Tab-separated table of C-alpha atoms and ligand atoms in Angstrom:
chain	number	residue	atom	x	y	z
Q	1	MET	CA	121.035	77.948	79.746
Q	2	THR	CA	120.426	81.355	78.183
Q	3	VAL	CA	117.373	83.328	78.612
Q	4	THR	CA	116.839	86.364	76.448
Q	5	GLY	CA	114.439	89.217	77.395
Q	6	ALA	CA	115.182	88.094	80.994
Q	7	GLY	CA	114.386	91.555	82.347
Q	8	GLY	CA	110.841	91.402	81.027
Q	9	GLN	CA	107.562	90.090	82.270
Q	10	ILE	CA	107.847	86.431	81.030
Q	11	GLY	CA	111.541	86.411	82.138
Q	12	TYR	CA	110.488	87.242	85.582
Q	13	ALA	CA	107.901	84.507	85.709
Q	14	LEU	CA	110.208	81.945	84.145
Q	15	LEU	CA	113.598	82.325	85.848
Q	16	PHE	CA	112.335	81.303	89.310
Q	17	ARG	CA	110.678	78.153	88.050
Q	18	ILE	CA	113.726	77.131	86.118
Q	19	ALA	CA	115.843	77.673	89.120
Q	20	ALA	CA	113.515	75.604	91.292
Q	21	GLY	CA	113.876	72.640	89.025
Q	22	ASP	CA	110.489	72.682	87.247
Q	23	MET	CA	112.140	72.524	83.824
Q	24	LEU	CA	115.078	70.213	84.081
Q	25	GLY	CA	114.220	68.279	87.210
Q	26	SER	CA	115.402	68.383	90.845
Q	27	ALA	CA	118.821	66.695	89.916
Q	28	GLN	CA	120.072	69.060	87.360
Q	29	PRO	CA	122.035	72.126	88.397
Q	30	VAL	CA	121.462	75.193	86.312
Q	31	ARG	CA	123.756	78.079	85.190
Q	32	LEU	CA	121.785	81.039	83.833
Q	33	ARG	CA	122.949	83.546	81.315
Q	34	LEU	CA	120.483	86.443	80.998
Q	35	LEU	CA	120.728	88.432	77.731
Q	36	GLU	CA	119.106	91.832	77.695
Q	37	ILE	CA	119.447	95.011	75.620
Q	38	PRO	CA	121.115	97.858	77.555
Q	39	GLN	CA	117.722	99.349	78.603
Q	40	GLY	CA	116.665	95.994	80.023
Q	41	VAL	CA	119.908	95.062	81.784
Q	42	ARG	CA	118.784	96.602	85.212
Q	43	GLY	CA	115.576	94.616	85.144
Q	44	ALA	CA	117.529	91.443	84.643
Q	45	GLU	CA	119.957	92.303	87.355
Q	46	GLY	CA	117.131	92.807	89.742
Q	47	ALA	CA	115.852	89.425	88.886
Q	48	ALA	CA	119.395	88.038	89.505
Q	49	LEU	CA	119.455	89.584	92.911
Q	50	GLU	CA	116.161	88.005	93.785
Q	51	LEU	CA	117.247	84.672	92.465
Q	52	GLN	CA	120.190	84.917	94.819
Q	53	ASP	CA	117.659	85.702	97.644
Q	54	CYS	CA	115.828	82.503	96.966
Q	55	ALA	CA	119.011	80.438	97.595
Q	56	PHE	CA	117.926	77.687	95.238
Q	57	ASP	CA	120.122	74.577	95.665
Q	58	LEU	CA	120.125	73.989	91.942
Q	59	LEU	CA	121.090	77.503	90.795
Q	60	HIS	CA	124.963	77.631	90.423
Q	61	ASP	CA	125.516	80.787	88.568
Q	62	VAL	CA	123.638	83.710	87.124
Q	63	GLU	CA	125.328	86.285	84.697
Q	64	VAL	CA	123.640	89.242	83.078
Q	65	THR	CA	124.948	90.540	79.752
Q	66	ASP	CA	123.996	92.622	76.685
Q	67	ASP	CA	126.422	90.653	74.459
Q	68	PRO	CA	124.848	87.693	72.705
Q	69	HIS	CA	128.274	86.094	72.236
Q	70	VAL	CA	128.795	86.129	75.963
Q	71	ALA	CA	125.166	85.031	76.609
Q	72	PHE	CA	125.066	82.029	74.321
Q	73	ALA	CA	128.674	80.829	74.969
Q	74	GLY	CA	128.472	77.086	75.803
Q	75	ALA	CA	124.654	77.205	76.092
Q	76	SER	CA	122.821	73.844	75.632
Q	77	ILE	CA	119.392	75.525	76.057
Q	78	ALA	CA	118.467	78.845	74.613
Q	79	LEU	CA	115.112	80.449	75.467
Q	80	LEU	CA	114.578	83.269	73.113
Q	81	VAL	CA	112.008	85.370	74.816
Q	82	GLY	CA	113.065	88.971	74.207
Q	83	ALA	CA	111.536	90.618	71.034
Q	84	ARG	CA	110.603	93.889	69.676
Q	85	PRO	CA	106.949	94.550	70.428
Q	86	ARG	CA	104.728	96.336	67.837
Q	87	GLY	CA	104.965	100.097	68.458
Q	88	PRO	CA	102.432	102.747	67.464
Q	89	GLY	CA	102.038	103.118	63.667
Q	90	MET	CA	104.209	99.962	63.136
Q	91	GLU	CA	103.026	97.897	60.153
Q	92	ARG	CA	103.381	94.089	60.158
Q	93	GLY	CA	106.485	94.401	57.669
Q	94	ASP	CA	108.175	96.769	60.154
Q	95	LEU	CA	107.638	94.385	62.976
Q	96	LEU	CA	108.991	91.494	60.932
Q	97	ALA	CA	112.036	93.561	59.904
Q	98	ALA	CA	112.659	94.720	63.493
Q	99	ASN	CA	112.593	91.167	64.835
Q	100	ALA	CA	114.752	89.865	61.996
Q	101	GLY	CA	117.333	92.305	63.107
Q	102	ILE	CA	117.227	90.628	66.527
Q	103	PHE	CA	116.756	86.894	65.690
Q	104	GLY	CA	119.283	86.853	62.797
Q	105	PRO	CA	122.191	87.934	64.901
Q	106	GLN	CA	121.163	85.847	67.877
Q	107	GLY	CA	120.860	82.840	65.587
Q	108	ALA	CA	124.284	83.648	64.222
Q	109	ALA	CA	125.746	83.919	67.779
Q	110	ILE	CA	124.088	80.591	68.703
Q	111	GLY	CA	125.905	78.960	65.714
Q	112	GLU	CA	129.263	80.533	66.602
Q	113	VAL	CA	129.415	80.030	70.367
Q	114	ALA	CA	126.755	77.659	71.774
Q	115	ALA	CA	127.325	74.131	72.798
Q	116	SER	CA	127.166	71.512	70.015
Q	117	ASP	CA	123.955	70.001	71.430
Q	118	VAL	CA	122.158	73.425	71.632
Q	119	ARG	CA	118.423	73.588	71.401
Q	120	ALA	CA	116.583	76.891	71.127
Q	121	VAL	CA	112.868	77.689	71.563
Q	122	VAL	CA	111.492	81.071	70.311
Q	123	VAL	CA	108.838	82.717	72.420
Q	124	GLY	CA	109.215	86.311	71.234
Q	125	ASN	CA	106.653	87.186	68.573
Q	126	PRO	CA	106.237	86.727	65.645
Q	127	ALA	CA	107.578	83.471	67.184
Q	128	ASN	CA	107.325	81.064	64.111
Q	129	THR	CA	109.035	83.356	61.706
Q	130	ASN	CA	111.607	84.592	64.301
Q	131	ALA	CA	112.536	80.889	64.743
Q	132	ALA	CA	112.872	80.400	60.985
Q	133	ILE	CA	115.230	83.428	60.903
Q	134	ALA	CA	117.266	82.293	63.815
Q	135	ALA	CA	117.570	78.765	62.426
Q	136	ALA	CA	118.586	80.080	58.982
Q	137	SER	CA	121.293	82.234	60.694
Q	138	ALA	CA	122.822	79.557	62.958
Q	139	ALA	CA	125.574	78.175	60.763
Q	140	GLY	CA	126.203	74.528	61.614
Q	141	VAL	CA	123.111	74.074	63.803
Q	142	PRO	CA	120.531	71.786	62.263
Q	143	ALA	CA	117.136	73.548	61.837
Q	144	GLU	CA	115.503	70.881	63.933
Q	145	ARG	CA	117.311	72.274	67.034
Q	146	PHE	CA	115.002	75.360	66.708
Q	147	SER	CA	111.296	75.392	67.635
Q	148	ALA	CA	108.742	78.044	68.405
Q	149	LEU	CA	106.347	77.961	71.273
Q	150	THR	CA	102.737	76.946	70.622
Q	151	ARG	CA	102.443	75.046	73.863
Q	152	LEU	CA	100.560	77.921	75.393
Q	153	ASP	CA	97.938	77.611	72.705
Q	154	HIS	CA	97.881	73.845	73.192
Q	155	ASN	CA	97.404	74.191	76.843
Q	156	ARG	CA	94.583	76.760	76.306
Q	157	ALA	CA	92.879	74.274	74.061
Q	158	VAL	CA	93.229	71.482	76.589
Q	159	GLY	CA	91.876	73.790	79.233
Q	160	GLN	CA	88.850	74.795	77.229
Q	161	LEU	CA	88.013	71.139	76.338
Q	162	ALA	CA	88.508	70.115	79.942
Q	163	SER	CA	86.288	72.821	81.138
Q	164	VAL	CA	83.270	72.125	78.846
Q	165	LEU	CA	83.549	68.355	79.712
Q	166	ASP	CA	84.109	69.051	83.383
Q	167	VAL	CA	87.028	66.744	83.526
Q	168	SER	CA	90.635	67.195	84.717
Q	169	PRO	CA	93.087	68.478	82.025
Q	170	GLY	CA	95.186	65.306	82.758
Q	171	GLU	CA	92.354	63.152	81.189
Q	172	VAL	CA	92.669	64.932	77.872
Q	173	SER	CA	95.138	63.799	75.170
Q	174	GLY	CA	95.692	64.165	71.468
Q	175	VAL	CA	94.897	67.890	71.102
Q	176	THR	CA	96.738	69.644	68.320
Q	177	VAL	CA	97.436	73.243	67.480
Q	178	TRP	CA	98.123	73.545	63.693
Q	179	GLY	CA	99.835	76.629	61.989
Q	180	ASN	CA	101.011	79.933	63.170
Q	181	HIS	CA	101.067	81.288	66.748
Q	182	SER	CA	98.562	83.925	65.712
Q	183	ALA	CA	94.786	84.385	65.535
Q	184	THR	CA	94.819	82.042	62.363
Q	185	GLN	CA	96.010	79.015	64.388
Q	186	PHE	CA	93.890	75.960	64.180
Q	187	PRO	CA	93.184	74.298	67.620
Q	188	ASP	CA	91.952	70.720	66.695
Q	189	ILE	CA	90.337	68.132	68.848
Q	190	ALA	CA	89.421	65.662	65.981
Q	191	HIS	CA	91.996	63.138	67.271
Q	192	ALA	CA	91.699	64.014	70.949
Q	193	ARG	CA	90.564	61.584	73.542
Q	194	VAL	CA	89.119	62.137	76.979
Q	195	ALA	CA	89.264	59.432	79.570
Q	196	GLY	CA	89.676	56.979	76.799
Q	197	ARG	CA	86.898	57.973	74.435
Q	198	PRO	CA	86.828	60.356	71.345
Q	199	ALA	CA	86.669	63.925	72.506
Q	200	LEU	CA	84.169	64.737	69.825
Q	201	ASP	CA	81.780	62.201	71.168
Q	202	ALA	CA	82.209	63.507	74.720
Q	203	VAL	CA	81.567	67.108	73.578
Q	204	ALA	CA	78.520	66.054	71.677
Q	205	ASP	CA	77.109	64.386	74.891
Q	206	ALA	CA	77.952	67.476	76.874
Q	207	VAL	CA	76.435	70.193	74.498
Q	208	GLY	CA	73.464	68.309	73.151
Q	209	GLY	CA	74.332	66.362	70.123
Q	210	ALA	CA	76.684	66.262	67.099
Q	211	ASP	CA	75.300	69.539	65.532
Q	212	ALA	CA	75.579	71.407	68.697
Q	213	ALA	CA	79.164	70.096	69.124
Q	214	ARG	CA	80.027	71.401	65.586
Q	215	ILE	CA	78.639	74.850	66.535
Q	216	TRP	CA	80.510	74.824	69.784
Q	217	LEU	CA	83.770	74.038	68.013
Q	218	ASP	CA	83.374	76.601	65.314
Q	219	GLU	CA	81.861	79.448	67.370
Q	220	GLU	CA	83.240	79.009	70.760
Q	221	PHE	CA	86.260	76.746	71.020
Q	222	VAL	CA	88.424	77.656	68.014
Q	223	PRO	CA	87.929	81.473	68.377
Q	224	ARG	CA	88.295	81.511	72.102
Q	225	VAL	CA	91.534	79.626	71.985
Q	226	ALA	CA	92.886	81.590	69.046
Q	227	ARG	CA	91.924	84.868	70.683
Q	228	ARG	CA	92.758	83.968	74.296
Q	229	GLY	CA	95.682	86.228	74.372
Q	230	ALA	CA	93.494	89.236	73.589
Q	231	GLU	CA	90.971	87.999	76.209
Q	232	ILE	CA	93.633	87.878	78.898
Q	233	ILE	CA	94.759	91.509	77.984
Q	234	GLU	CA	91.114	92.604	78.220
Q	235	VAL	CA	90.446	90.965	81.594
Q	236	ARG	CA	93.766	91.289	83.329
Q	237	GLY	CA	94.905	94.519	81.663
Q	238	SER	CA	98.242	92.902	80.750
Q	239	SER	CA	99.326	90.235	78.458
Q	240	SER	CA	99.689	86.424	79.408
Q	241	VAL	CA	102.767	86.084	81.525
Q	242	ALA	CA	102.618	83.241	84.045
Q	243	SER	CA	100.747	80.816	81.652
Q	244	ALA	CA	103.329	81.754	78.837
Q	245	ALA	CA	106.261	81.044	81.216
Q	246	ASN	CA	104.531	77.740	82.349
Q	247	ALA	CA	104.184	76.752	78.621
Q	248	VAL	CA	107.981	77.337	78.036
Q	249	ILE	CA	108.818	75.168	81.079
Q	250	GLU	CA	106.537	72.397	79.673
Q	251	HIS	CA	107.809	72.745	76.169
Q	252	VAL	CA	111.432	72.241	77.132
Q	253	ARG	CA	110.718	69.719	79.865
Q	254	ASP	CA	108.703	67.413	77.539
Q	255	GLU	CA	111.100	67.748	74.646
Q	256	ARG	CA	113.922	66.468	76.873
Q	257	ALA	CA	112.090	63.977	79.051
Q	258	GLY	CA	109.905	62.759	76.166
Q	259	THR	CA	106.273	62.942	75.313
Q	260	ALA	CA	103.834	60.970	73.233
Q	261	TRP	CA	101.828	63.997	72.026
Q	262	THR	CA	101.858	67.797	72.308
Q	263	SER	CA	101.941	70.745	69.946
Q	264	ALA	CA	105.087	72.671	68.936
Q	265	ALA	CA	106.168	74.737	65.970
Q	266	VAL	CA	108.989	72.978	64.152
Q	267	ALA	CA	110.796	73.304	60.774
Q	268	SER	CA	108.712	71.628	58.171
Q	269	HIS	CA	110.159	68.905	56.033
Q	270	GLY	CA	106.965	68.984	53.940
Q	271	GLU	CA	104.810	67.222	56.374
Q	272	TYR	CA	101.061	67.673	55.692
Q	273	GLY	CA	102.060	69.662	52.524
Q	274	VAL	CA	103.605	72.542	54.554
Q	275	PRO	CA	106.424	74.233	52.538
Q	276	GLU	CA	109.805	73.130	53.646
Q	277	GLY	CA	111.528	75.390	56.124
Q	278	LEU	CA	108.429	77.082	57.541
Q	279	VAL	CA	108.356	76.860	61.299
Q	280	CYS	CA	104.803	75.487	61.632
Q	281	SER	CA	102.861	74.175	64.623
Q	282	PHE	CA	102.201	70.452	64.377
Q	283	PRO	CA	101.196	67.495	66.648
Q	284	VAL	CA	104.569	66.345	67.824
Q	285	ARG	CA	106.172	63.719	69.912
Q	286	SER	CA	109.637	63.336	71.516
Q	287	ASP	CA	111.737	60.433	72.558
Q	288	GLY	CA	113.996	62.975	74.428
Q	289	SER	CA	116.060	63.738	71.374
Q	290	GLY	CA	113.789	66.519	69.982
Q	291	TYR	CA	110.325	67.063	68.730
Q	292	ARG	CA	109.199	65.104	65.628
Q	293	VAL	CA	106.031	65.626	63.760
Q	294	ILE	CA	103.329	63.051	64.246
Q	295	GLU	CA	102.398	62.190	60.666
Q	296	GLY	CA	99.421	60.504	59.039
Q	297	LEU	CA	96.614	62.273	60.723
Q	298	ASP	CA	93.438	63.030	58.721
Q	299	LEU	CA	92.266	66.660	58.490
Q	300	ASP	CA	88.663	67.010	57.287
Q	301	ASP	CA	87.826	69.730	54.747
Q	302	ARG	CA	87.049	72.290	57.272
Q	303	GLY	CA	90.213	71.574	59.276
Q	304	ARG	CA	92.196	71.574	56.149
Q	305	ALA	CA	90.955	74.947	55.171
Q	306	ARG	CA	91.738	76.508	58.505
Q	307	PHE	CA	95.214	74.956	58.570
Q	308	THR	CA	95.872	76.142	55.016
Q	309	ALA	CA	94.846	79.792	55.906
Q	310	SER	CA	97.352	79.665	58.871
Q	311	VAL	CA	100.123	78.170	56.688
Q	312	ASP	CA	99.428	80.885	54.050
Q	313	GLU	CA	100.020	83.553	56.685
Q	314	LEU	CA	103.357	81.928	57.551
Q	315	VAL	CA	104.292	81.985	53.856
Q	316	ALA	CA	103.347	85.615	53.652
Q	317	GLU	CA	105.586	86.370	56.726
Q	318	ARG	CA	108.451	84.424	55.147
Q	319	ASP	CA	108.096	86.289	51.854
Q	320	ALA	CA	107.986	89.646	53.627
Q	321	VAL	CA	111.296	88.805	55.470
Q	322	ARG	CA	112.821	87.414	52.186
Q	323	ALA	CA	111.859	90.643	50.448
Q	324	ILE	CA	114.133	92.544	52.866
Q	325	GLY	CA	116.985	89.986	52.413
Q	326	LYS	CA	116.689	88.515	55.950
Q	327	LEU	CA	115.861	84.980	55.065
K	1	LIG	P1	108.260	92.206	77.868
K	1	LIG	O1	108.252	93.538	76.962
K	1	LIG	O2	107.855	92.390	79.259
K	1	LIG	O3	109.864	91.831	77.901
K	1	LIG	C1	110.591	91.656	76.721
K	1	LIG	C2	111.965	91.922	77.130
K	1	LIG	O4	112.846	91.617	76.021
K	1	LIG	C3	112.334	93.347	77.526
K	1	LIG	O5	112.914	93.406	78.836
K	1	LIG	C4	113.279	93.891	76.538
K	1	LIG	O6	114.201	94.733	76.894
K	1	LIG	C5	113.864	92.523	76.005
K	1	LIG	N1	114.542	92.574	74.697
K	1	LIG	C6	114.084	93.293	73.576
K	1	LIG	N2	114.912	93.049	72.624
K	1	LIG	C7	115.890	92.202	73.059
K	1	LIG	C8	117.062	91.684	72.378
K	1	LIG	N3	117.443	92.001	71.234
K	1	LIG	N4	117.847	90.878	73.217
K	1	LIG	C9	117.530	90.571	74.533
K	1	LIG	N5	116.471	91.083	75.192
K	1	LIG	C10	115.570	91.832	74.319
K	1	LIG	O7	107.485	91.197	77.122
K	1	LIG	P2	106.996	89.779	77.651
K	1	LIG	O8	105.676	89.872	78.186
K	1	LIG	O9	108.107	89.170	78.525
K	1	LIG	O10	106.911	88.938	76.348
K	1	LIG	C11	108.093	88.670	75.568
K	1	LIG	C12	107.650	88.096	74.130
K	1	LIG	O11	106.950	86.930	74.291
K	1	LIG	C13	106.790	89.072	73.388
K	1	LIG	O12	107.285	89.096	72.068
K	1	LIG	C14	105.392	88.469	73.390
K	1	LIG	O13	104.600	88.808	72.290
K	1	LIG	C15	105.857	86.975	73.341
K	1	LIG	N6	104.865	85.904	73.805
K	1	LIG	C16	104.732	84.806	73.120
K	1	LIG	C17	103.899	83.791	73.469
K	1	LIG	C18	103.871	82.511	72.808
K	1	LIG	O14	102.997	81.715	73.129
K	1	LIG	N7	104.730	82.286	71.808
K	1	LIG	C19	103.040	83.951	74.683
K	1	LIG	C20	103.212	85.394	75.301
K	1	LIG	C21	103.964	86.227	74.868
């Protein structure tokens, strides 16, 4: 398994859980290859020392490198966490271009040297478009093998719903995050169920009727989930790290073990009218062979408008990257 950006914050929260068996189970040994840029190599080496000090039974080998061809050689799982953050004065176009310069070459290296069954999940932002770039650059690897992480957004939505209903998150199913991993995302509970009943009915009971439920959805639930990253930064003084790492663990675990319903950003084949090739968050299921979009769900007019706005943002990101010849 390859983890990029392994010397960073999410890397530090992720590596120990992988090595403990949380992602692949307690019977699957792991070999970790940690990719960093030269400035990040010491951080990754420090994490590797601590991994050794944990003496995890499952961890057979750790190698730190700044060479993508070494890092991805033979990898079946690639966690693309490292990305270029937005610097002072950086416009969105600059950010997209800087990350295209990372995810293009990494995708190409995956196509050249990774295992034939490789699957990659992109965490580094802008995650959806970075995943589209990596997929387009990975010669010989089907685009379905690349996804982008929206599981954190999904889990945030489940957490908010469980909280207002005062139930365990395990009793919530059928939540969807549609669109981009950004503030335009649309967290949707129209098809969700809580302890066997429609979530919308349960919310109406909890907040005082159907009209109050609609107001809660529009004015509290959707904006809070979509802006939760900013809320965490404001309260914690630092971005989401442990919850992001947890979402990566669950994204890969459920894709491989199978799940009836979660959210992930995958390459569109035109589902729900999303232009082909955009890496868009949908409701997905997996039988263990990769995430597939759950089709045939109804979106009401308000939901459709929110989803369309987020897809429009993905189109704009794609067009900006195309304009500089990176996609
Ligand atoms: P961080 O800044 O602590 O770590 C990033 C690491 O990536 C650094 O060590 C850096 O040296 C490394 N890096 C940069 N370019 C690289 C390259 N070309 N190859 C290999 N490594 C490279 O950031 P943090 O907190 O770990 O977050 C990582 C990314 O995840 C950010 O882009 C962040 O916005 C994103 N993120 C995505 C979430 C999602 O739900 N999709 C949730 C939270 C964060």
